[in-house]
Amino acid sequence: MADSPVISDDQLASIREALLEERAGLLAQVADLDAEADVNYWRESGFDDDPADAGSASFERETAQSLSNHARGLLTQIGDALRRMDAGSYGLCERCGKPIDIARLEALPYALLCLDCKRRDETGR
Ligand SMILES: [Zn+2]
C-alpha cells in the first residue's frame, strides 16, 4: 500500500465536507451572478436611461459573467475531486500518481497535481 494516499478517513471526511460547503457557496454565487449578468436585471432597475449608467451596467454585467465563469470552473474542479473521492483515487497526483501532500490538499482540496508536478508546470519544464 506504499502508493496509497497518506490521508486518513477523518481527513478525507473533513475535506469532503469543505468541498461540499464550497460547492454550495459557489452554486449560490453563480445564481446571483447569472441574475446580474442578465440584461433584464439592469433594465428593470432603470439603468437604461442614462448612457453613463448603461456603460457601467454593461461593465457590471461583464464582471458578473466572468466571475460566474470562474465559479463554474471551480465547481467543475470540485465535482472532479468528489468523483475522485468516490473512486478512491483522490489525493493522487494526476501526472505522476504519487500522493499529494495533505497540507496542499487541505489548502487546495481540488488540486490535481502534486507540488513537484505543479512546479514543473509553472516553470514550463
Ligand atoms: Zn506529481
Short mmCIF file of C-alpha atoms and ligand atoms in Angstrom, two decimals, residues 92-100 112-118 120, ligand 1:
data_model
loop_
_atom_site.label_atom_id
_atom_site.label_comp_id
_atom_site.label_asym_id
_atom_site.label_seq_id
_atom_site.Cartn_x
_atom_site.Cartn_y
_atom_site.Cartn_z
CA LEU A 92 -3.08 11.09 -6.03
CA CYS A 93 -1.24 13.27 -8.49
CA GLU A 94 -2.81 13.10 -11.93
CA ARG A 95 0.56 13.16 -13.59
CA CYS A 96 2.97 11.08 -11.55
CA GLY A 97 0.48 9.12 -9.43
CA LYS A 98 2.24 9.95 -6.19
CA PRO A 99 0.24 11.03 -3.15
CA ILE A 100 -0.31 14.76 -2.94
CA LEU A 112 -4.86 17.61 -9.29
CA LEU A 113 -1.09 17.73 -9.27
CA CYS A 114 1.45 17.23 -6.55
CA LEU A 115 3.65 20.18 -5.72
CA ASP A 116 6.55 18.85 -7.77
CA CYS A 117 4.47 18.44 -10.92
CA LYS A 118 2.78 21.78 -10.33
CA ARG A 120 7.32 21.78 -13.17
ZN ZN B 1 3.07 14.62 -9.43
#
